[in-house]
Amino acid sequence: EVQLVESGGGLVQPGGSLRLSCAASGFTVSTNYMGWVRQAPGKGLEWVSVIHSGGSTYYADSVKGRFTLSRDNSKNTLYLQMKSLRAEDTAVYYCARGALIGRTGYYFDYWGQGTLVTVSS
Amino acid sequence: SYDLTQPPSVSVSPGQTASITCSGDKLGDKYASWYQQKAGQSPVLVIYQDTKRPSGISERFSGSNSGNTATLTISGTQAMDEADYYCQAWDSNTWVFGGGTKLIVL
C-alpha cells in the first residue's frame, strides 16, 4: 500500500527556515517523480516543486531560489528545505507521488495528509 | 505562464448529472487530470489522462477533453460527491492547477 507521511510543519517567523519531510512506503521514491503541492487557508491547490527520478528538480516561480527539493534514497524520504519564508508561504503542504502517461501526461496519483506551515511573527 | 480556469461553483440536485469545466489554451492538446478534495481531507485523483479512472473511483465519474475545454462529469450525483474539484495539466515543466470548483449538491 502506498503511503506518504509528511512532517516538519509548524510556526516560523518571516525570514526563517523550515524543512519538511515526506516519508514514503509501498514504493521507491527514487524510481518515481515526486512533488509538493500547497494550499493556503481557504484557497486552491498550488504546485510548488517536483523532483524527477533522474534527480532533475523544478520549482514554481513563487518559490524559486528559496526552496530546495531533495531526497534520501536510503530513507525513501523526500525533503523540502524552505528559506526566507514569507507570510504568503503559509499553507498546508502536501507531498504527492507523480505518474506519467506518454511524454507529457504528468499527474499526481497519491497524496499525503499534509503538514501545516504558518509564517507569522 | 499557462492558466486553467474553472467556475467557482456548480450546483446540482441529487441524482442529476453535474458537469465541471476547465478551460485553457489548447488544453485538448494536453492531458487533463481531475482531483476531488472533500472538506478537511487531502486531494484524491478521480480522472487522469483525460478519461481514465483510477482503481476504486466510481464509474459515475467520467472525463473528456477537446479544444480548449476539459470536462468532469458526475452522473447520478450523490451527497457524498459534494467537494472541491481541481483540474490539472502539465506545461513546460510546470504542473498547473485550476482554481477549483465547489460542487454543491442541493
mmCIF file with all atom_site columns, C-alpha atoms in Angstrom:
data_model
loop_
_atom_site.group_PDB
_atom_site.id
_atom_site.type_symbol
_atom_site.label_atom_id
_atom_site.label_alt_id
_atom_site.label_comp_id
_atom_site.label_asym_id
_atom_site.label_entity_id
_atom_site.label_seq_id
_atom_site.pdbx_PDB_ins_code
_atom_site.Cartn_x
_atom_site.Cartn_y
_atom_site.Cartn_z
_atom_site.occupancy
_atom_site.B_iso_or_equiv
_atom_site.pdbx_formal_charge
_atom_site.auth_seq_id
_atom_site.auth_comp_id
_atom_site.auth_asym_id
_atom_site.auth_atom_id
_atom_site.pdbx_PDB_model_num
ATOM 1   C CA . GLU A 1 1   ? 0.000   0.000  0.000   1.00 0.00 ? 1   GLU A CA 1
ATOM 2   C CA . VAL A 1 2   ? 1.312   3.406  -0.995  1.00 0.00 ? 2   VAL A CA 1
ATOM 3   C CA . GLN A 1 3   ? 1.636   5.803  1.924   1.00 0.00 ? 3   GLN A CA 1
ATOM 4   C CA . LEU A 1 4   ? 3.072   9.290  2.206   1.00 0.00 ? 4   LEU A CA 1
ATOM 5   C CA . VAL A 1 5   ? 3.567   10.860 5.633   1.00 0.00 ? 5   VAL A CA 1
ATOM 6   C CA . GLU A 1 6   ? 4.602   14.488 5.868   1.00 0.00 ? 6   GLU A CA 1
ATOM 7   C CA . SER A 1 7   ? 6.186   16.110 8.897   1.00 0.00 ? 7   SER A CA 1
ATOM 8   C CA . GLY A 1 8   ? 8.127   19.195 9.849   1.00 0.00 ? 8   GLY A CA 1
ATOM 9   C CA . GLY A 1 9   ? 5.452   21.857 9.625   1.00 0.00 ? 9   GLY A CA 1
ATOM 10  C CA . GLY A 1 10  ? 4.966   24.479 12.288  1.00 0.00 ? 10  GLY A CA 1
ATOM 11  C CA . LEU A 1 11  ? 5.102   28.150 13.143  1.00 0.00 ? 11  LEU A CA 1
ATOM 12  C CA . VAL A 1 12  ? 8.062   30.138 11.844  1.00 0.00 ? 12  VAL A CA 1
ATOM 13  C CA . GLN A 1 13  ? 8.832   33.837 11.734  1.00 0.00 ? 13  GLN A CA 1
ATOM 14  C CA . PRO A 1 14  ? 9.106   35.712 8.439   1.00 0.00 ? 14  PRO A CA 1
ATOM 15  C CA . GLY A 1 15  ? 12.575  35.266 7.024   1.00 0.00 ? 15  GLY A CA 1
ATOM 16  C CA . GLY A 1 16  ? 13.013  31.977 8.821   1.00 0.00 ? 16  GLY A CA 1
ATOM 17  C CA . SER A 1 17  ? 13.617  28.467 7.575   1.00 0.00 ? 17  SER A CA 1
ATOM 18  C CA . LEU A 1 18  ? 11.895  25.122 7.843   1.00 0.00 ? 18  LEU A CA 1
ATOM 19  C CA . ARG A 1 19  ? 12.484  21.649 6.437   1.00 0.00 ? 19  ARG A CA 1
ATOM 20  C CA . LEU A 1 20  ? 9.570   19.421 5.529   1.00 0.00 ? 20  LEU A CA 1
ATOM 21  C CA . SER A 1 21  ? 9.910   15.653 5.234   1.00 0.00 ? 21  SER A CA 1
ATOM 22  C CA . CYS A 1 22  ? 7.817   13.134 3.371   1.00 0.00 ? 22  CYS A CA 1
ATOM 23  C CA . ALA A 1 23  ? 8.362   9.508  4.320   1.00 0.00 ? 23  ALA A CA 1
ATOM 24  C CA . ALA A 1 24  ? 7.180   7.119  1.648   1.00 0.00 ? 24  ALA A CA 1
ATOM 25  C CA . SER A 1 25  ? 6.255   3.461  1.901   1.00 0.00 ? 25  SER A CA 1
ATOM 26  C CA . GLY A 1 26  ? 4.893   0.918  -0.525  1.00 0.00 ? 26  GLY A CA 1
ATOM 27  C CA . PHE A 1 27  ? 7.059   2.154  -3.390  1.00 0.00 ? 27  PHE A CA 1
ATOM 28  C CA . THR A 1 28  ? 10.519  3.617  -4.038  1.00 0.00 ? 28  THR A CA 1
ATOM 29  C CA . VAL A 1 29  ? 10.808  7.392  -4.289  1.00 0.00 ? 29  VAL A CA 1
ATOM 30  C CA . SER A 1 30  ? 13.895  7.221  -6.488  1.00 0.00 ? 30  SER A CA 1
ATOM 31  C CA . THR A 1 31  ? 12.003  5.420  -9.269  1.00 0.00 ? 31  THR A CA 1
ATOM 32  C CA . ASN A 1 32  ? 9.126   7.895  -9.387  1.00 0.00 ? 32  ASN A CA 1
ATOM 33  C CA . TYR A 1 33  ? 8.833   11.597 -9.758  1.00 0.00 ? 33  TYR A CA 1
ATOM 34  C CA . MET A 1 34  ? 7.674   13.238 -6.538  1.00 0.00 ? 34  MET A CA 1
ATOM 35  C CA . GLY A 1 35  ? 6.284   16.628 -5.775  1.00 0.00 ? 35  GLY A CA 1
ATOM 36  C CA . TRP A 1 36  ? 4.968   19.123 -3.270  1.00 0.00 ? 36  TRP A CA 1
ATOM 37  C CA . VAL A 1 37  ? 1.693   20.973 -3.647  1.00 0.00 ? 37  VAL A CA 1
ATOM 38  C CA . ARG A 1 38  ? 0.473   23.581 -1.177  1.00 0.00 ? 38  ARG A CA 1
ATOM 39  C CA . GLN A 1 39  ? -2.881  25.035 -0.240  1.00 0.00 ? 39  GLN A CA 1
ATOM 40  C CA . ALA A 1 40  ? -3.180  28.351 1.529   1.00 0.00 ? 40  ALA A CA 1
ATOM 41  C CA . PRO A 1 41  ? -6.075  28.630 4.011   1.00 0.00 ? 41  PRO A CA 1
ATOM 42  C CA . GLY A 1 42  ? -9.351  28.747 2.107   1.00 0.00 ? 42  GLY A CA 1
ATOM 43  C CA . LYS A 1 43  ? -7.571  28.747 -1.253  1.00 0.00 ? 43  LYS A CA 1
ATOM 44  C CA . GLY A 1 44  ? -6.914  26.319 -4.080  1.00 0.00 ? 44  GLY A CA 1
ATOM 45  C CA . LEU A 1 45  ? -4.062  23.963 -4.861  1.00 0.00 ? 45  LEU A CA 1
ATOM 46  C CA . GLU A 1 46  ? -0.731  25.437 -5.944  1.00 0.00 ? 46  GLU A CA 1
ATOM 47  C CA . TRP A 1 47  ? 2.116   23.360 -7.342  1.00 0.00 ? 47  TRP A CA 1
ATOM 48  C CA . VAL A 1 48  ? 5.416   24.028 -5.527  1.00 0.00 ? 48  VAL A CA 1
ATOM 49  C CA . SER A 1 49  ? 8.134   21.685 -6.737  1.00 0.00 ? 49  SER A CA 1
ATOM 50  C CA . VAL A 1 50  ? 8.917   18.355 -8.402  1.00 0.00 ? 50  VAL A CA 1
ATOM 51  C CA . ILE A 1 51  ? 11.918  16.042 -8.485  1.00 0.00 ? 51  ILE A CA 1
ATOM 52  C CA . HIS A 1 52  ? 12.209  13.521 -11.275 1.00 0.00 ? 52  HIS A CA 1
ATOM 53  C CA . SER A 1 53  ? 13.565  10.007 -10.856 1.00 0.00 ? 53  SER A CA 1
ATOM 54  C CA . GLY A 1 54  ? 16.763  11.175 -12.538 1.00 0.00 ? 54  GLY A CA 1
ATOM 55  C CA . GLY A 1 55  ? 17.178  13.928 -9.973  1.00 0.00 ? 55  GLY A CA 1
ATOM 56  C CA . SER A 1 56  ? 16.123  16.966 -12.009 1.00 0.00 ? 56  SER A CA 1
ATOM 57  C CA . THR A 1 57  ? 14.184  19.478 -9.956  1.00 0.00 ? 57  THR A CA 1
ATOM 58  C CA . TYR A 1 58  ? 11.623  22.084 -10.946 1.00 0.00 ? 58  TYR A CA 1
ATOM 59  C CA . TYR A 1 59  ? 10.105  24.908 -8.955  1.00 0.00 ? 59  TYR A CA 1
ATOM 60  C CA . ALA A 1 60  ? 7.204   27.301 -9.167  1.00 0.00 ? 60  ALA A CA 1
ATOM 61  C CA . ASP A 1 61  ? 8.319   30.884 -9.753  1.00 0.00 ? 61  ASP A CA 1
ATOM 62  C CA . SER A 1 62  ? 6.891   31.855 -6.360  1.00 0.00 ? 62  SER A CA 1
ATOM 63  C CA . VAL A 1 63  ? 9.445   29.685 -4.520  1.00 0.00 ? 63  VAL A CA 1
ATOM 64  C CA . LYS A 1 64  ? 12.380  29.532 -6.923  1.00 0.00 ? 64  LYS A CA 1
ATOM 65  C CA . GLY A 1 65  ? 15.632  30.441 -5.197  1.00 0.00 ? 65  GLY A CA 1
ATOM 66  C CA . ARG A 1 66  ? 14.132  29.969 -1.726  1.00 0.00 ? 66  ARG A CA 1
ATOM 67  C CA . PHE A 1 67  ? 13.004  26.325 -1.667  1.00 0.00 ? 67  PHE A CA 1
ATOM 68  C CA . THR A 1 68  ? 15.136  23.260 -2.376  1.00 0.00 ? 68  THR A CA 1
ATOM 69  C CA . LEU A 1 69  ? 13.754  19.801 -3.041  1.00 0.00 ? 69  LEU A CA 1
ATOM 70  C CA . SER A 1 70  ? 15.863  16.734 -2.369  1.00 0.00 ? 70  SER A CA 1
ATOM 71  C CA . ARG A 1 71  ? 15.512  13.077 -1.470  1.00 0.00 ? 71  ARG A CA 1
ATOM 72  C CA . ASP A 1 72  ? 17.321  10.456 0.580   1.00 0.00 ? 72  ASP A CA 1
ATOM 73  C CA . ASN A 1 73  ? 17.032  7.164  -1.251  1.00 0.00 ? 73  ASN A CA 1
ATOM 74  C CA . SER A 1 74  ? 18.310  5.189  1.733   1.00 0.00 ? 74  SER A CA 1
ATOM 75  C CA . LYS A 1 75  ? 15.444  6.518  3.841   1.00 0.00 ? 75  LYS A CA 1
ATOM 76  C CA . ASN A 1 76  ? 12.931  6.594  0.993   1.00 0.00 ? 76  ASN A CA 1
ATOM 77  C CA . THR A 1 77  ? 12.179  10.145 2.036   1.00 0.00 ? 77  THR A CA 1
ATOM 78  C CA . LEU A 1 78  ? 11.613  13.433 0.265   1.00 0.00 ? 78  LEU A CA 1
ATOM 79  C CA . TYR A 1 79  ? 12.631  16.782 1.740   1.00 0.00 ? 79  TYR A CA 1
ATOM 80  C CA . LEU A 1 80  ? 11.614  20.368 1.067   1.00 0.00 ? 80  LEU A CA 1
ATOM 81  C CA . GLN A 1 81  ? 14.027  22.919 2.522   1.00 0.00 ? 81  GLN A CA 1
ATOM 82  C CA . MET A 1 82  ? 12.330  26.286 2.775   1.00 0.00 ? 82  MET A CA 1
ATOM 83  C CA . LYS A 1 83  ? 14.257  29.506 3.404   1.00 0.00 ? 83  LYS A CA 1
ATOM 84  C CA . SER A 1 84  ? 13.422  33.214 3.500   1.00 0.00 ? 84  SER A CA 1
ATOM 85  C CA . LEU A 1 85  ? 9.849   32.316 4.355   1.00 0.00 ? 85  LEU A CA 1
ATOM 86  C CA . ARG A 1 86  ? 7.106   34.857 3.800   1.00 0.00 ? 86  ARG A CA 1
ATOM 87  C CA . ALA A 1 87  ? 3.588   35.232 5.132   1.00 0.00 ? 87  ALA A CA 1
ATOM 88  C CA . GLU A 1 88  ? 2.273   34.145 1.740   1.00 0.00 ? 88  GLU A CA 1
ATOM 89  C CA . ASP A 1 89  ? 4.014   30.779 2.162   1.00 0.00 ? 89  ASP A CA 1
ATOM 90  C CA . THR A 1 90  ? 1.520   29.928 4.896   1.00 0.00 ? 90  THR A CA 1
ATOM 91  C CA . ALA A 1 91  ? -0.266  26.815 3.706   1.00 0.00 ? 91  ALA A CA 1
ATOM 92  C CA . VAL A 1 92  ? -0.823  23.117 4.125   1.00 0.00 ? 92  VAL A CA 1
ATOM 93  C CA . TYR A 1 93  ? 1.953   21.408 2.198   1.00 0.00 ? 93  TYR A CA 1
ATOM 94  C CA . TYR A 1 94  ? 1.093   18.095 0.561   1.00 0.00 ? 94  TYR A CA 1
ATOM 95  C CA . CYS A 1 95  ? 3.611   15.550 -0.645  1.00 0.00 ? 95  CYS A CA 1
ATOM 96  C CA . ALA A 1 96  ? 2.429   13.660 -3.714  1.00 0.00 ? 96  ALA A CA 1
ATOM 97  C CA . ARG A 1 97  ? 3.664   10.809 -5.875  1.00 0.00 ? 97  ARG A CA 1
ATOM 98  C CA . GLY A 1 98  ? 3.859   11.564 -9.547  1.00 0.00 ? 98  GLY A CA 1
ATOM 99  C CA . ALA A 1 99  ? 2.805   9.465  -12.502 1.00 0.00 ? 99  ALA A CA 1
ATOM 100 C CA . LEU A 1 100 ? 3.358   9.936  -16.193 1.00 0.00 ? 100 LEU A CA 1
ATOM 101 C CA . ILE A 1 101 ? 1.451   8.899  -19.295 1.00 0.00 ? 101 ILE A CA 1
ATOM 102 C CA . GLY A 1 102 ? 3.402   9.242  -22.505 1.00 0.00 ? 102 GLY A CA 1
ATOM 103 C CA . ARG A 1 103 ? 5.745   12.231 -22.548 1.00 0.00 ? 103 ARG A CA 1
ATOM 104 C CA . THR A 1 104 ? 3.510   14.964 -21.171 1.00 0.00 ? 104 THR A CA 1
ATOM 105 C CA . GLY A 1 105 ? 0.764   13.340 -19.156 1.00 0.00 ? 105 GLY A CA 1
ATOM 106 C CA . TYR A 1 106 ? 2.049   14.244 -15.714 1.00 0.00 ? 106 TYR A CA 1
ATOM 107 C CA . TYR A 1 107 ? -0.276  13.927 -12.732 1.00 0.00 ? 107 TYR A CA 1
ATOM 108 C CA . PHE A 1 108 ? -0.208  13.009 -9.031  1.00 0.00 ? 108 PHE A CA 1
ATOM 109 C CA . ASP A 1 109 ? -1.712  9.662  -8.084  1.00 0.00 ? 109 ASP A CA 1
ATOM 110 C CA . TYR A 1 110 ? -1.164  9.521  -4.314  1.00 0.00 ? 110 TYR A CA 1
ATOM 111 C CA . TRP A 1 111 ? -1.177  12.329 -1.769  1.00 0.00 ? 111 TRP A CA 1
ATOM 112 C CA . GLY A 1 112 ? -0.129  12.577 1.860   1.00 0.00 ? 112 GLY A CA 1
ATOM 113 C CA . GLN A 1 113 ? -2.230  14.054 4.640   1.00 0.00 ? 113 GLN A CA 1
ATOM 114 C CA . GLY A 1 114 ? -0.371  17.374 4.552   1.00 0.00 ? 114 GLY A CA 1
ATOM 115 C CA . THR A 1 115 ? 1.569   19.425 7.074   1.00 0.00 ? 115 THR A CA 1
ATOM 116 C CA . LEU A 1 116 ? 0.706   22.995 8.039   1.00 0.00 ? 116 LEU A CA 1
ATOM 117 C CA . VAL A 1 117 ? 3.297   25.738 7.742   1.00 0.00 ? 117 VAL A CA 1
ATOM 118 C CA . THR A 1 118 ? 2.453   29.063 9.341   1.00 0.00 ? 118 THR A CA 1
ATOM 119 C CA . VAL A 1 119 ? 4.688   32.055 8.721   1.00 0.00 ? 119 VAL A CA 1
ATOM 120 C CA . SER A 1 120 ? 3.933   34.755 11.233  1.00 0.00 ? 120 SER A CA 1
ATOM 121 C CA . SER A 1 121 ? 5.604   36.980 13.791  1.00 0.00 ? 121 SER A CA 1
ATOM 122 C CA . SER B 2 1   ? 2.590   31.028 -17.927 1.00 0.00 ? 1   SER B CA 1
ATOM 123 C CA . TYR B 2 2   ? -0.195  28.591 -18.589 1.00 0.00 ? 2   TYR B CA 1
ATOM 124 C CA . ASP B 2 3   ? -3.546  29.104 -16.884 1.00 0.00 ? 3   ASP B CA 1
ATOM 125 C CA . LEU B 2 4   ? -6.532  26.864 -16.242 1.00 0.00 ? 4   LEU B CA 1
ATOM 126 C CA . THR B 2 5   ? -9.921  28.420 -15.498 1.00 0.00 ? 5   THR B CA 1
ATOM 127 C CA . GLN B 2 6   ? -12.771 26.741 -13.615 1.00 0.00 ? 6   GLN B CA 1
ATOM 128 C CA . PRO B 2 7   ? -16.137 28.089 -12.481 1.00 0.00 ? 7   PRO B CA 1
ATOM 129 C CA . PRO B 2 8   ? -16.112 28.830 -8.728  1.00 0.00 ? 8   PRO B CA 1
ATOM 130 C CA . SER B 2 9   ? -19.163 26.704 -8.068  1.00 0.00 ? 9   SER B CA 1
ATOM 131 C CA . VAL B 2 10  ? -21.591 24.308 -9.683  1.00 0.00 ? 10  VAL B CA 1
ATOM 132 C CA . SER B 2 11  ? -24.905 23.284 -8.161  1.00 0.00 ? 11  SER B CA 1
ATOM 133 C CA . VAL B 2 12  ? -26.721 20.028 -8.860  1.00 0.00 ? 12  VAL B CA 1
ATOM 134 C CA . SER B 2 13  ? -29.688 18.161 -7.473  1.00 0.00 ? 13  SER B CA 1
ATOM 135 C CA . PRO B 2 14  ? -29.208 14.634 -6.125  1.00 0.00 ? 14  PRO B CA 1
ATOM 136 C CA . GLY B 2 15  ? -29.460 12.053 -8.873  1.00 0.00 ? 15  GLY B CA 1
ATOM 137 C CA . GLN B 2 16  ? -28.767 14.554 -11.636 1.00 0.00 ? 16  GLN B CA 1
ATOM 138 C CA . THR B 2 17  ? -25.643 14.957 -13.755 1.00 0.00 ? 17  THR B CA 1
ATOM 139 C CA . ALA B 2 18  ? -23.023 17.544 -12.827 1.00 0.00 ? 18  ALA B CA 1
ATOM 140 C CA . SER B 2 19  ? -20.523 18.938 -15.317 1.00 0.00 ? 19  SER B CA 1
ATOM 141 C CA . ILE B 2 20  ? -17.459 20.887 -14.249 1.00 0.00 ? 20  ILE B CA 1
ATOM 142 C CA . THR B 2 21  ? -15.411 22.615 -16.919 1.00 0.00 ? 21  THR B CA 1
ATOM 143 C CA . CYS B 2 22  ? -11.753 23.538 -17.090 1.00 0.00 ? 22  CYS B CA 1
ATOM 144 C CA . SER B 2 23  ? -10.541 25.923 -19.783 1.00 0.00 ? 23  SER B CA 1
ATOM 145 C CA . GLY B 2 24  ? -7.050  26.550 -21.068 1.00 0.00 ? 24  GLY B CA 1
ATOM 146 C CA . ASP B 2 25  ? -5.344  27.454 -24.301 1.00 0.00 ? 25  ASP B CA 1
ATOM 147 C CA . LYS B 2 26  ? -5.298  24.332 -26.493 1.00 0.00 ? 26  LYS B CA 1
ATOM 148 C CA . LEU B 2 27  ? -5.970  22.214 -23.419 1.00 0.00 ? 27  LEU B CA 1
ATOM 149 C CA . GLY B 2 28  ? -7.149  19.449 -25.720 1.00 0.00 ? 28  GLY B CA 1
ATOM 150 C CA . ASP B 2 29  ? -3.550  19.027 -26.860 1.00 0.00 ? 29  ASP B CA 1
ATOM 151 C CA . LYS B 2 30  ? -2.510  18.223 -23.299 1.00 0.00 ? 30  LYS B CA 1
ATOM 152 C CA . TYR B 2 31  ? -3.617  15.616 -20.781 1.00 0.00 ? 31  TYR B CA 1
ATOM 153 C CA . ALA B 2 32  ? -6.045  16.741 -18.099 1.00 0.00 ? 32  ALA B CA 1
ATOM 154 C CA . SER B 2 33  ? -6.404  15.248 -14.660 1.00 0.00 ? 33  SER B CA 1
ATOM 155 C CA . TRP B 2 34  ? -9.030  15.869 -12.000 1.00 0.00 ? 34  TRP B CA 1
ATOM 156 C CA . TYR B 2 35  ? -8.835  15.758 -8.217  1.00 0.00 ? 35  TYR B CA 1
ATOM 157 C CA . GLN B 2 36  ? -11.591 15.655 -5.618  1.00 0.00 ? 36  GLN B CA 1
ATOM 158 C CA . GLN B 2 37  ? -10.999 17.285 -2.254  1.00 0.00 ? 37  GLN B CA 1
ATOM 159 C CA . LYS B 2 38  ? -13.574 16.898 0.464   1.00 0.00 ? 38  LYS B CA 1
ATOM 160 C CA . ALA B 2 39  ? -13.613 19.280 3.403   1.00 0.00 ? 39  ALA B CA 1
ATOM 161 C CA . GLY B 2 40  ? -10.618 18.767 5.674   1.00 0.00 ? 40  GLY B CA 1
ATOM 162 C CA . GLN B 2 41  ? -9.151  15.981 3.519   1.00 0.00 ? 41  GLN B CA 1
ATOM 163 C CA . SER B 2 42  ? -6.313  15.558 1.060   1.00 0.00 ? 42  SER B CA 1
ATOM 164 C CA . PRO B 2 43  ? -6.958  15.635 -2.677  1.00 0.00 ? 43  PRO B CA 1
ATOM 165 C CA . VAL B 2 44  ? -7.837  12.355 -4.390  1.00 0.00 ? 44  VAL B CA 1
ATOM 166 C CA . LEU B 2 45  ? -7.215  11.624 -8.068  1.00 0.00 ? 45  LEU B CA 1
ATOM 167 C CA . VAL B 2 46  ? -10.504 10.831 -9.828  1.00 0.00 ? 46  VAL B CA 1
ATOM 168 C CA . ILE B 2 47  ? -9.578  11.191 -13.523 1.00 0.00 ? 47  ILE B CA 1
ATOM 169 C CA . TYR B 2 48  ? -6.235  11.069 -15.349 1.00 0.00 ? 48  TYR B CA 1
ATOM 170 C CA . GLN B 2 49  ? -5.227  11.101 -18.992 1.00 0.00 ? 49  GLN B CA 1
ATOM 171 C CA . ASP B 2 50  ? -8.456  12.958 -19.794 1.00 0.00 ? 50  ASP B CA 1
ATOM 172 C CA . THR B 2 51  ? -10.784 10.000 -19.400 1.00 0.00 ? 51  THR B CA 1
ATOM 173 C CA . LYS B 2 52  ? -9.285  7.270  -17.222 1.00 0.00 ? 52  LYS B CA 1
ATOM 174 C CA . ARG B 2 53  ? -10.459 6.396  -13.730 1.00 0.00 ? 53  ARG B CA 1
ATOM 175 C CA . PRO B 2 54  ? -8.060  5.108  -11.086 1.00 0.00 ? 54  PRO B CA 1
ATOM 176 C CA . SER B 2 55  ? -8.922  1.889  -9.348  1.00 0.00 ? 55  SER B CA 1
ATOM 177 C CA . GLY B 2 56  ? -11.570 2.438  -6.717  1.00 0.00 ? 56  GLY B CA 1
ATOM 178 C CA . ILE B 2 57  ? -13.124 5.517  -8.298  1.00 0.00 ? 57  ILE B CA 1
ATOM 179 C CA . SER B 2 58  ? -16.824 5.223  -9.041  1.00 0.00 ? 58  SER B CA 1
ATOM 180 C CA . GLU B 2 59  ? -17.941 4.718  -12.636 1.00 0.00 ? 59  GLU B CA 1
ATOM 181 C CA . ARG B 2 60  ? -20.155 7.750  -12.114 1.00 0.00 ? 60  ARG B CA 1
ATOM 182 C CA . PHE B 2 61  ? -17.064 9.888  -12.714 1.00 0.00 ? 61  PHE B CA 1
ATOM 183 C CA . SER B 2 62  ? -16.037 10.451 -16.324 1.00 0.00 ? 62  SER B CA 1
ATOM 184 C CA . GLY B 2 63  ? -13.931 12.953 -18.216 1.00 0.00 ? 63  GLY B CA 1
ATOM 185 C CA . SER B 2 64  ? -13.436 14.438 -21.644 1.00 0.00 ? 64  SER B CA 1
ATOM 186 C CA . ASN B 2 65  ? -11.004 16.909 -23.177 1.00 0.00 ? 65  ASN B CA 1
ATOM 187 C CA . SER B 2 66  ? -11.218 18.661 -26.532 1.00 0.00 ? 66  SER B CA 1
ATOM 188 C CA . GLY B 2 67  ? -10.350 22.034 -27.971 1.00 0.00 ? 67  GLY B CA 1
ATOM 189 C CA . ASN B 2 68  ? -9.828  24.429 -25.094 1.00 0.00 ? 68  ASN B CA 1
ATOM 190 C CA . THR B 2 69  ? -12.005 22.665 -22.532 1.00 0.00 ? 69  THR B CA 1
ATOM 191 C CA . ALA B 2 70  ? -11.778 19.615 -20.309 1.00 0.00 ? 70  ALA B CA 1
ATOM 192 C CA . THR B 2 71  ? -14.927 18.453 -18.556 1.00 0.00 ? 71  THR B CA 1
ATOM 193 C CA . LEU B 2 72  ? -15.500 16.328 -15.491 1.00 0.00 ? 72  LEU B CA 1
ATOM 194 C CA . THR B 2 73  ? -18.920 14.723 -15.468 1.00 0.00 ? 73  THR B CA 1
ATOM 195 C CA . ILE B 2 74  ? -20.525 13.146 -12.434 1.00 0.00 ? 74  ILE B CA 1
ATOM 196 C CA . SER B 2 75  ? -23.638 11.137 -13.207 1.00 0.00 ? 75  SER B CA 1
ATOM 197 C CA . GLY B 2 76  ? -26.251 10.283 -10.605 1.00 0.00 ? 76  GLY B CA 1
ATOM 198 C CA . THR B 2 77  ? -24.722 12.822 -8.242  1.00 0.00 ? 77  THR B CA 1
ATOM 199 C CA . GLN B 2 78  ? -24.870 11.886 -4.576  1.00 0.00 ? 78  GLN B CA 1
ATOM 200 C CA . ALA B 2 79  ? -24.486 13.932 -1.424  1.00 0.00 ? 79  ALA B CA 1
ATOM 201 C CA . MET B 2 80  ? -21.100 12.287 -0.884  1.00 0.00 ? 80  MET B CA 1
ATOM 202 C CA . ASP B 2 81  ? -19.858 13.918 -4.106  1.00 0.00 ? 81  ASP B CA 1
ATOM 203 C CA . GLU B 2 82  ? -20.059 17.375 -2.579  1.00 0.00 ? 82  GLU B CA 1
ATOM 204 C CA . ALA B 2 83  ? -16.467 18.582 -2.639  1.00 0.00 ? 83  ALA B CA 1
ATOM 205 C CA . ASP B 2 84  ? -13.992 20.877 -4.339  1.00 0.00 ? 84  ASP B CA 1
ATOM 206 C CA . TYR B 2 85  ? -12.756 19.666 -7.711  1.00 0.00 ? 85  TYR B CA 1
ATOM 207 C CA . TYR B 2 86  ? -9.500  20.734 -9.337  1.00 0.00 ? 86  TYR B CA 1
ATOM 208 C CA . CYS B 2 87  ? -8.290  20.187 -12.864 1.00 0.00 ? 87  CYS B CA 1
ATOM 209 C CA . GLN B 2 88  ? -4.574  19.917 -13.604 1.00 0.00 ? 88  GLN B CA 1
ATOM 210 C CA . ALA B 2 89  ? -2.347  19.818 -16.658 1.00 0.00 ? 89  ALA B CA 1
ATOM 211 C CA . TRP B 2 90  ? 1.367   19.922 -17.378 1.00 0.00 ? 90  TRP B CA 1
ATOM 212 C CA . ASP B 2 91  ? 3.037   22.607 -19.447 1.00 0.00 ? 91  ASP B CA 1
ATOM 213 C CA . SER B 2 92  ? 6.767   23.144 -19.922 1.00 0.00 ? 92  SER B CA 1
ATOM 214 C CA . ASN B 2 93  ? 7.875   21.599 -16.636 1.00 0.00 ? 93  ASN B CA 1
ATOM 215 C CA . THR B 2 94  ? 5.110   23.336 -14.741 1.00 0.00 ? 94  THR B CA 1
ATOM 216 C CA . TRP B 2 95  ? 2.270   21.495 -13.052 1.00 0.00 ? 95  TRP B CA 1
ATOM 217 C CA . VAL B 2 96  ? -0.750  23.761 -13.387 1.00 0.00 ? 96  VAL B CA 1
ATOM 218 C CA . PHE B 2 97  ? -3.919  23.554 -11.305 1.00 0.00 ? 97  PHE B CA 1
ATOM 219 C CA . GLY B 2 98  ? -7.204  25.231 -11.992 1.00 0.00 ? 98  GLY B CA 1
ATOM 220 C CA . GLY B 2 99  ? -8.649  27.453 -9.300  1.00 0.00 ? 99  GLY B CA 1
ATOM 221 C CA . GLY B 2 100 ? -11.093 24.792 -8.180  1.00 0.00 ? 100 GLY B CA 1
ATOM 222 C CA . THR B 2 101 ? -14.859 24.333 -8.389  1.00 0.00 ? 101 THR B CA 1
ATOM 223 C CA . LYS B 2 102 ? -17.080 23.764 -5.393  1.00 0.00 ? 102 LYS B CA 1
ATOM 224 C CA . LEU B 2 103 ? -19.743 21.187 -6.234  1.00 0.00 ? 103 LEU B CA 1
ATOM 225 C CA . ILE B 2 104 ? -22.881 21.865 -4.259  1.00 0.00 ? 104 ILE B CA 1
ATOM 226 C CA . VAL B 2 105 ? -25.423 19.068 -4.043  1.00 0.00 ? 105 VAL B CA 1
ATOM 227 C CA . LEU B 2 106 ? -28.719 20.718 -3.213  1.00 0.00 ? 106 LEU B CA 1
#
